[in-house]
């Protein structure tokens, strides 16, 4: 399409209240020329998927530091499937133990980025994921 | 999904179809294909514009107004515009952060838009997006502009009712008599009214409004008659007296009273010929904008990128001037 701008939803599911990391990522995606819809802290899976649907996003970035990533992501992926949005790539940041990464990938999570990841790596990954949607 | 299906499902109010249709409008020339097919079904929704300085509380107020509208059984569409970066074209759309109360309600649809280089406080697609929500059956559509300065007044022609939000402590009495954003208000709202200085802000706004009307003003104990200047060129018996209301959006204070006034303004427009006048203002502006876009397109097709660059360079080097250059371009197009 003529004026394709990737639209990315960035949110924090669950109860941890630390949003510095997710804001840094939101800012980096903005500076990479994307339109970032930031919905803030303490989002339920239902809130996230509803926002993603209404905003018709091209990708979803989530940050979870609470350790509750497995049940949260299970519910989010369930809702994504329910709404027929499995074509929307989802990437995850935060404190995720290595042994969970492959299980998250199996669930359909496209990428997992731990603390200290280079921002360029994240923005390049997201561009790569959304490019085909133009 | 084929466009026909998308339009049919949008008319049924299906959220995913509405979302998809909006994306198509935002990203390309699809509006020219879509709007003609839904236009007859639009014009029913009451469009409310919400504008004001960054941080004055627009998003929080929209959140509260939407809740109040839902309590009265109106279906609510929300279009929230935030600025795009002039450098990267990226944007951070953060209005939803203040609208979390609204999630899970099927009677509400929120869409964030980036301004994409458009001036005036809205994005180019905003008018078309409002029409999609109108055709999808939303009774009221709240349009939140980018944080506005003094001259972002596009919303006045896009909305039936324009709310201008002020916060206490934003400049002296002279600010309130300047031309621009305050003139477009159908309702003036002093938000954060629990803050110091709110009463003074209300007073100076009321003074500004009085100066524009034929009514006695008390000056040094004498009653003076000011000359009537009707801001919208409306007849005086159709005159809408712009009220000044106080709200505290974060705890909901004053919201029901504000909504009463907003709905009274809608009733006023419908009772007078104000509604039709507003529709004409909007239609004229849309036609002009589309013409402008088509002219630009024609220019870009008629004059090659290379020639355009040479022309710009020639103007910058003072070899020619902008007026002569435009005259030459028009001669070329009309050949």
Tab-separated table of C-alpha atoms in Angstrom, chain B:
chain	number	residue	atom	x	y	z
B	1	UNK	CA	-11.087	-9.888	2.730
B	2	UNK	CA	-12.891	-8.366	-0.303
B	3	UNK	CA	-13.946	-4.749	0.155
B	4	UNK	CA	-17.651	-5.551	-0.189
B	5	UNK	CA	-17.533	-8.011	2.725
B	6	UNK	CA	-15.536	-5.560	4.781
B	7	UNK	CA	-18.095	-2.816	4.206
B	8	UNK	CA	-21.051	-5.127	4.913
B	9	UNK	CA	-19.484	-6.304	8.184
B	10	UNK	CA	-18.603	-2.746	9.156
B	11	UNK	CA	-22.240	-1.738	8.684
B	12	UNK	CA	-23.103	-4.596	11.084
B	13	UNK	CA	-20.682	-3.120	13.615
B	14	UNK	CA	-18.118	-5.946	13.592
B	15	UNK	CA	-14.960	-4.591	15.276
B	16	UNK	CA	-12.405	-6.453	13.172
B	17	UNK	CA	-13.998	-5.262	9.922
B	18	UNK	CA	-14.164	-1.674	11.199
B	19	UNK	CA	-10.479	-1.855	12.179
B	20	UNK	CA	-9.457	-3.263	8.788
B	21	UNK	CA	-11.467	-0.721	6.840
B	22	UNK	CA	-9.839	2.118	8.787
B	23	UNK	CA	-6.372	0.733	8.003
B	24	UNK	CA	-7.168	0.616	4.286
B	25	UNK	CA	-8.288	4.235	4.391
B	26	UNK	CA	-5.196	5.320	6.307
B	27	UNK	CA	-2.708	3.580	4.064
B	28	UNK	CA	-3.788	4.370	0.576
B	29	UNK	CA	-6.157	5.681	-1.983
B	30	UNK	CA	-8.868	3.281	-0.756
B	31	UNK	CA	-10.914	6.132	0.715
B	32	UNK	CA	-12.023	7.092	-2.807
B	33	UNK	CA	-13.426	3.576	-3.195
B	34	UNK	CA	-14.851	3.169	0.310
B	35	UNK	CA	-16.457	6.505	1.177
B	36	UNK	CA	-18.818	6.630	-1.832
B	37	UNK	CA	-20.237	3.251	-0.731
B	38	UNK	CA	-20.906	4.257	2.888
B	39	UNK	CA	-21.591	7.968	2.606
B	40	UNK	CA	-25.388	7.621	2.438
B	41	UNK	CA	-25.292	5.743	5.751
B	42	UNK	CA	-23.378	8.521	7.505
B	43	UNK	CA	-24.481	11.810	9.001
B	44	UNK	CA	-26.345	10.354	11.970
B	45	UNK	CA	-23.579	10.464	14.562
B	46	UNK	CA	-22.964	13.456	16.791
B	47	UNK	CA	-19.278	14.300	16.337
B	48	UNK	CA	-17.660	15.919	19.369
B	49	UNK	CA	-14.187	17.432	19.045
B	50	UNK	CA	-11.937	17.639	22.089
B	51	UNK	CA	-8.929	19.916	21.824
B	52	UNK	CA	-6.546	21.789	24.107
B	53	UNK	CA	-2.912	22.101	25.130
B	54	UNK	CA	-0.756	18.995	25.764
B	55	UNK	CA	-1.347	17.801	29.317
B	56	UNK	CA	-4.591	19.721	29.810
B	57	UNK	CA	-6.386	16.401	30.300
B	58	UNK	CA	-8.011	15.671	26.938
B	59	UNK	CA	-7.616	11.885	27.095
B	60	UNK	CA	-8.836	11.647	30.698
B	61	UNK	CA	-11.808	13.816	29.832
B	62	UNK	CA	-12.624	11.705	26.756
B	63	UNK	CA	-12.445	8.622	28.993
B	64	UNK	CA	-14.938	10.120	31.459
B	65	UNK	CA	-17.231	11.503	28.757
B	66	UNK	CA	-17.320	8.094	27.071
B	67	UNK	CA	-18.304	6.436	30.369
B	68	UNK	CA	-21.027	9.047	30.944
B	69	UNK	CA	-22.346	8.553	27.389
B	70	UNK	CA	-22.442	4.790	27.930
B	71	UNK	CA	-24.469	5.282	31.134
B	72	UNK	CA	-27.021	7.034	28.914
B	73	UNK	CA	-26.887	4.176	26.380
B	74	UNK	CA	-25.082	5.929	23.538
B	75	UNK	CA	-22.643	3.801	21.520
B	76	UNK	CA	-19.325	5.633	21.451
B	77	UNK	CA	-16.561	5.732	18.850
B	78	UNK	CA	-13.287	7.403	19.797
B	79	UNK	CA	-10.635	8.709	17.390
B	80	UNK	CA	-7.494	9.866	19.187
B	81	UNK	CA	-4.792	11.659	17.204
B	82	UNK	CA	-1.186	12.031	18.368
B	83	UNK	CA	1.695	13.636	16.446
B	84	UNK	CA	4.072	11.869	14.055
B	85	UNK	CA	7.769	12.642	14.222
B	86	UNK	CA	8.753	15.114	11.489
B	87	UNK	CA	12.120	13.340	11.299
B	88	UNK	CA	11.442	9.589	11.290
B	89	UNK	CA	7.716	9.495	10.549
B	90	UNK	CA	7.282	7.310	13.642
B	91	UNK	CA	4.816	8.085	16.404
B	92	UNK	CA	4.013	7.160	19.953
B	93	UNK	CA	0.265	6.945	20.352
B	94	UNK	CA	-0.399	7.026	24.079
B	95	UNK	CA	-4.001	8.153	24.461
B	96	UNK	CA	-5.188	4.666	25.371
B	97	UNK	CA	-3.197	4.789	28.596
B	98	UNK	CA	-5.882	7.120	29.997
B	99	UNK	CA	-8.764	5.117	28.526
B	100	UNK	CA	-8.250	1.745	30.194
B	101	UNK	CA	-11.646	1.983	31.945
B	102	UNK	CA	-13.302	1.603	28.576
B	103	UNK	CA	-11.969	-1.819	27.647
B	104	UNK	CA	-14.299	-4.805	27.569
B	105	UNK	CA	-17.278	-2.659	26.536
B	106	UNK	CA	-18.669	-3.723	23.145
B	107	UNK	CA	-20.386	-0.341	22.833
B	108	UNK	CA	-17.038	1.426	22.553
B	109	UNK	CA	-14.486	1.402	19.744
B	110	UNK	CA	-11.192	3.280	20.109
B	111	UNK	CA	-8.785	4.009	17.284
B	112	UNK	CA	-5.464	5.851	17.660
B	113	UNK	CA	-4.192	7.760	14.627
B	114	UNK	CA	-0.835	9.391	13.959
B	115	UNK	CA	-1.017	12.875	12.431
B	116	UNK	CA	1.345	11.785	9.589
B	117	UNK	CA	2.605	15.259	8.864
B	118	UNK	CA	-0.795	16.920	8.699
B	119	UNK	CA	-1.051	20.306	10.384
B	120	UNK	CA	-4.098	21.617	12.188
B	121	UNK	CA	-4.318	18.950	14.906
B	122	UNK	CA	-5.871	16.062	12.945
B	123	UNK	CA	-4.568	13.510	10.457
B	124	UNK	CA	-5.586	13.554	6.814
B	125	UNK	CA	-7.594	10.361	7.271
B	126	UNK	CA	-9.501	11.565	10.332
B	127	UNK	CA	-12.637	12.726	8.496
B	128	UNK	CA	-12.897	9.422	6.623
B	129	UNK	CA	-12.306	7.402	9.811
B	130	UNK	CA	-15.135	9.299	11.517
B	131	UNK	CA	-17.409	8.330	8.613
B	132	UNK	CA	-16.527	4.649	9.009
B	133	UNK	CA	-17.493	4.768	12.704
B	134	UNK	CA	-20.657	6.695	11.814
B	135	UNK	CA	-21.628	4.051	9.244
B	136	UNK	CA	-20.830	1.320	11.788
B	137	UNK	CA	-23.618	2.668	13.982
B	138	UNK	CA	-21.846	4.638	16.697
B	139	UNK	CA	-24.170	7.358	18.029
B	140	UNK	CA	-21.478	9.652	19.310
B	141	UNK	CA	-17.925	10.017	18.028
B	142	UNK	CA	-15.346	11.709	20.202
B	143	UNK	CA	-12.377	13.090	18.254
B	144	UNK	CA	-9.355	13.977	20.359
B	145	UNK	CA	-6.854	16.223	18.557
B	146	UNK	CA	-3.100	16.335	19.061
B	147	UNK	CA	-2.038	18.611	21.895
B	148	UNK	CA	-2.961	21.966	20.411
B	149	UNK	CA	-1.243	25.317	20.573
B	150	UNK	CA	-2.988	28.488	19.489
B	151	UNK	CA	-3.851	27.766	15.894
B	152	UNK	CA	-4.732	24.056	15.554
B	153	UNK	CA	-8.338	24.714	14.633
B	154	UNK	CA	-9.145	22.042	11.990
B	155	UNK	CA	-11.373	20.262	14.493
B	156	UNK	CA	-13.915	23.102	14.388
B	157	UNK	CA	-14.927	22.187	10.851
B	158	UNK	CA	-14.765	18.425	11.475
B	159	UNK	CA	-16.986	18.293	14.595
B	160	UNK	CA	-20.529	19.374	15.422
B	161	UNK	CA	-19.579	20.349	18.951
B	162	UNK	CA	-16.079	21.530	19.824
B	163	UNK	CA	-14.795	21.394	23.402
B	164	UNK	CA	-11.681	23.407	24.170
B	165	UNK	CA	-9.936	22.212	27.325
B	166	UNK	CA	-7.912	24.628	29.404
B	167	UNK	CA	-5.993	23.998	32.601
B	168	UNK	CA	-5.421	26.568	35.355
B	169	UNK	CA	-2.305	28.696	35.290
B	170	UNK	CA	-1.728	28.852	31.539
B	171	UNK	CA	-1.017	32.532	30.947
B	172	UNK	CA	-2.647	35.851	31.736
B	173	UNK	CA	-5.845	37.593	30.631
B	174	UNK	CA	-4.351	38.682	27.305
B	175	UNK	CA	-3.980	35.023	26.257
B	176	UNK	CA	-7.723	34.664	26.594
B	177	UNK	CA	-8.528	37.473	24.139
B	178	UNK	CA	-6.125	36.320	21.431
B	179	UNK	CA	-7.547	34.957	18.215
B	180	UNK	CA	-7.406	31.252	17.482
B	181	UNK	CA	-8.279	28.196	19.477
B	182	UNK	CA	-10.549	29.845	22.058
B	183	UNK	CA	-12.748	31.221	19.286
B	184	UNK	CA	-13.697	27.765	18.025
B	185	UNK	CA	-15.090	26.548	21.360
B	186	UNK	CA	-18.759	25.658	21.631
B	187	UNK	CA	-18.015	24.682	25.209
B	188	UNK	CA	-15.009	25.809	27.238
B	189	UNK	CA	-13.812	23.413	29.910
B	190	UNK	CA	-11.436	24.325	32.719
B	191	UNK	CA	-10.104	20.921	33.698
B	192	UNK	CA	-8.019	20.217	36.822
B	193	UNK	CA	-10.412	22.628	38.535
B	194	UNK	CA	-9.175	21.448	41.944
B	195	UNK	CA	-5.849	23.154	41.245
B	196	UNK	CA	-4.988	26.657	42.470
B	197	UNK	CA	-5.843	29.380	39.956
B	198	UNK	CA	-8.875	27.602	38.473
B	199	UNK	CA	-11.300	30.341	39.519
B	200	UNK	CA	-9.104	32.951	37.902
B	201	UNK	CA	-8.915	31.000	34.651
B	202	UNK	CA	-12.718	30.647	34.601
B	203	UNK	CA	-13.067	34.383	35.246
B	204	UNK	CA	-10.755	35.434	32.434
B	205	UNK	CA	-12.440	33.057	29.975
B	206	UNK	CA	-15.850	34.419	30.906
B	207	UNK	CA	-14.567	37.957	30.454
B	208	UNK	CA	-13.279	37.033	26.999
B	209	UNK	CA	-16.707	35.645	26.071
B	210	UNK	CA	-18.546	38.714	27.352
B	211	UNK	CA	-16.401	41.001	25.238
B	212	UNK	CA	-17.701	39.270	22.140
B	213	UNK	CA	-21.390	39.699	22.881
B	214	UNK	CA	-23.991	42.436	23.051
B	215	UNK	CA	-24.451	42.523	26.766
B	216	UNK	CA	-23.870	45.078	29.487
B	217	UNK	CA	-20.406	44.866	31.004
B	218	UNK	CA	-19.847	46.370	34.395
B	219	UNK	CA	-16.895	48.746	34.161
B	220	UNK	CA	-15.913	51.072	37.040
B	221	UNK	CA	-19.423	50.829	38.374
B	222	UNK	CA	-20.991	51.875	35.044
B	223	UNK	CA	-22.872	49.640	32.713
B	224	UNK	CA	-21.399	49.656	29.207
B	225	UNK	CA	-22.904	48.119	26.100
B	226	UNK	CA	-20.471	46.193	23.924
B	227	UNK	CA	-20.993	45.578	20.216
B	228	UNK	CA	-22.206	42.159	19.195
B	229	UNK	CA	-19.765	40.131	17.160
B	230	UNK	CA	-21.180	36.730	16.418
B	231	UNK	CA	-18.157	34.417	16.017
B	232	UNK	CA	-19.666	31.922	13.573
B	233	UNK	CA	-21.583	34.509	11.612
B	234	UNK	CA	-24.751	33.034	13.107
B	235	UNK	CA	-27.922	35.093	13.418
B	236	UNK	CA	-28.263	36.457	16.905
B	237	UNK	CA	-31.486	34.620	17.748
B	238	UNK	CA	-29.641	31.418	16.890
B	239	UNK	CA	-26.774	32.460	19.076
B	240	UNK	CA	-25.255	29.782	21.284
B	241	UNK	CA	-23.883	31.223	24.474
B	242	UNK	CA	-20.552	29.414	24.989
B	243	UNK	CA	-20.539	28.191	28.569
B	244	UNK	CA	-17.463	27.750	30.768
B	245	UNK	CA	-17.496	24.567	32.848
B	246	UNK	CA	-15.176	23.208	35.504
B	247	UNK	CA	-14.164	19.560	35.642
B	248	UNK	CA	-11.730	17.293	37.440
B	249	UNK	CA	-11.413	14.504	34.884
B	250	UNK	CA	-9.422	12.092	37.042
B	251	UNK	CA	-12.223	11.733	39.596
B	252	UNK	CA	-15.186	12.483	37.329
B	253	UNK	CA	-16.206	15.787	38.961
B	254	UNK	CA	-18.356	17.918	36.668
B	255	UNK	CA	-18.606	15.316	33.892
B	256	UNK	CA	-22.381	14.760	34.034
B	257	UNK	CA	-22.939	18.531	33.927
B	258	UNK	CA	-20.535	18.787	30.976
B	259	UNK	CA	-22.364	16.052	29.104
B	260	UNK	CA	-25.703	17.818	29.757
B	261	UNK	CA	-24.277	20.941	28.119
B	262	UNK	CA	-22.789	18.998	25.185
B	263	UNK	CA	-26.140	17.351	24.508
B	264	UNK	CA	-27.872	20.727	24.881
B	265	UNK	CA	-25.552	22.050	22.169
B	266	UNK	CA	-26.528	19.160	19.918
B	267	UNK	CA	-30.222	19.924	20.566
B	268	UNK	CA	-29.543	23.602	19.855
B	269	UNK	CA	-27.927	22.743	16.497
B	270	UNK	CA	-30.866	20.535	15.583
B	271	UNK	CA	-33.469	23.083	16.662
B	272	UNK	CA	-31.850	25.874	14.640
B	273	UNK	CA	-30.254	25.441	11.231
B	274	UNK	CA	-26.896	25.015	12.970
B	275	UNK	CA	-26.597	21.301	12.214
B	276	UNK	CA	-26.976	21.853	8.473
B	277	UNK	CA	-24.617	24.830	8.578
B	278	UNK	CA	-21.998	22.712	10.309
B	279	UNK	CA	-22.451	19.934	7.744
B	280	UNK	CA	-21.947	22.484	4.974
B	281	UNK	CA	-18.785	23.823	6.598
B	282	UNK	CA	-17.448	20.284	6.868
B	283	UNK	CA	-18.442	19.388	3.300
B	284	UNK	CA	-16.871	22.524	1.845
B	285	UNK	CA	-13.631	21.855	3.678
B	286	UNK	CA	-13.515	18.234	2.568
B	287	UNK	CA	-14.065	19.176	-1.061
B	288	UNK	CA	-11.318	21.778	-0.835
B	289	UNK	CA	-8.915	19.318	0.759
B	290	UNK	CA	-9.598	16.659	-1.867
B	291	UNK	CA	-9.169	19.209	-4.642
B	292	UNK	CA	-5.900	20.320	-3.106
B	293	UNK	CA	-4.690	16.714	-2.978
B	294	UNK	CA	-5.744	16.075	-6.587
B	295	UNK	CA	-4.011	19.246	-7.794
B	296	UNK	CA	-0.823	18.199	-6.005
B	297	UNK	CA	-1.088	14.762	-7.597
B	298	UNK	CA	-1.538	16.316	-11.014
B	299	UNK	CA	1.487	18.533	-10.443
B	300	UNK	CA	3.585	15.552	-9.397
B	301	UNK	CA	2.567	13.608	-12.501
B	302	UNK	CA	3.010	16.549	-14.875
B	303	UNK	CA	6.395	17.663	-13.587
B	304	UNK	CA	9.041	14.979	-13.109
B	305	UNK	CA	10.838	14.538	-9.799
B	306	UNK	CA	13.997	15.734	-11.517
B	307	UNK	CA	12.383	18.920	-12.864
B	308	UNK	CA	10.826	19.617	-9.472
B	309	UNK	CA	14.227	19.363	-7.783
B	310	UNK	CA	15.786	21.695	-10.366
B	311	UNK	CA	13.001	24.175	-9.841
B	312	UNK	CA	13.404	24.099	-6.054
B	313	UNK	CA	17.168	24.558	-6.401
B	314	UNK	CA	16.658	27.474	-8.799
B	315	UNK	CA	14.348	29.165	-6.304
B	316	UNK	CA	16.783	28.561	-3.428
B	317	UNK	CA	19.592	30.070	-5.542
B	318	UNK	CA	17.451	33.112	-6.355
B	319	UNK	CA	17.533	32.297	-10.083
B	320	UNK	CA	13.754	32.419	-10.094
B	321	UNK	CA	11.063	33.012	-7.469
B	322	UNK	CA	8.187	30.838	-6.170
B	323	UNK	CA	5.459	32.857	-7.980
B	324	UNK	CA	7.113	32.713	-11.406
B	325	UNK	CA	7.828	29.002	-10.907
B	326	UNK	CA	4.176	28.214	-10.071
B	327	UNK	CA	2.972	30.255	-13.058
B	328	UNK	CA	5.292	28.205	-15.302
B	329	UNK	CA	4.036	24.920	-13.813
B	330	UNK	CA	0.402	25.918	-14.382
B	331	UNK	CA	1.173	26.870	-17.967
B	332	UNK	CA	2.744	23.441	-18.450
B	333	UNK	CA	-0.224	21.577	-16.880
B	334	UNK	CA	-2.750	23.504	-18.969
B	335	UNK	CA	-0.934	22.927	-22.220
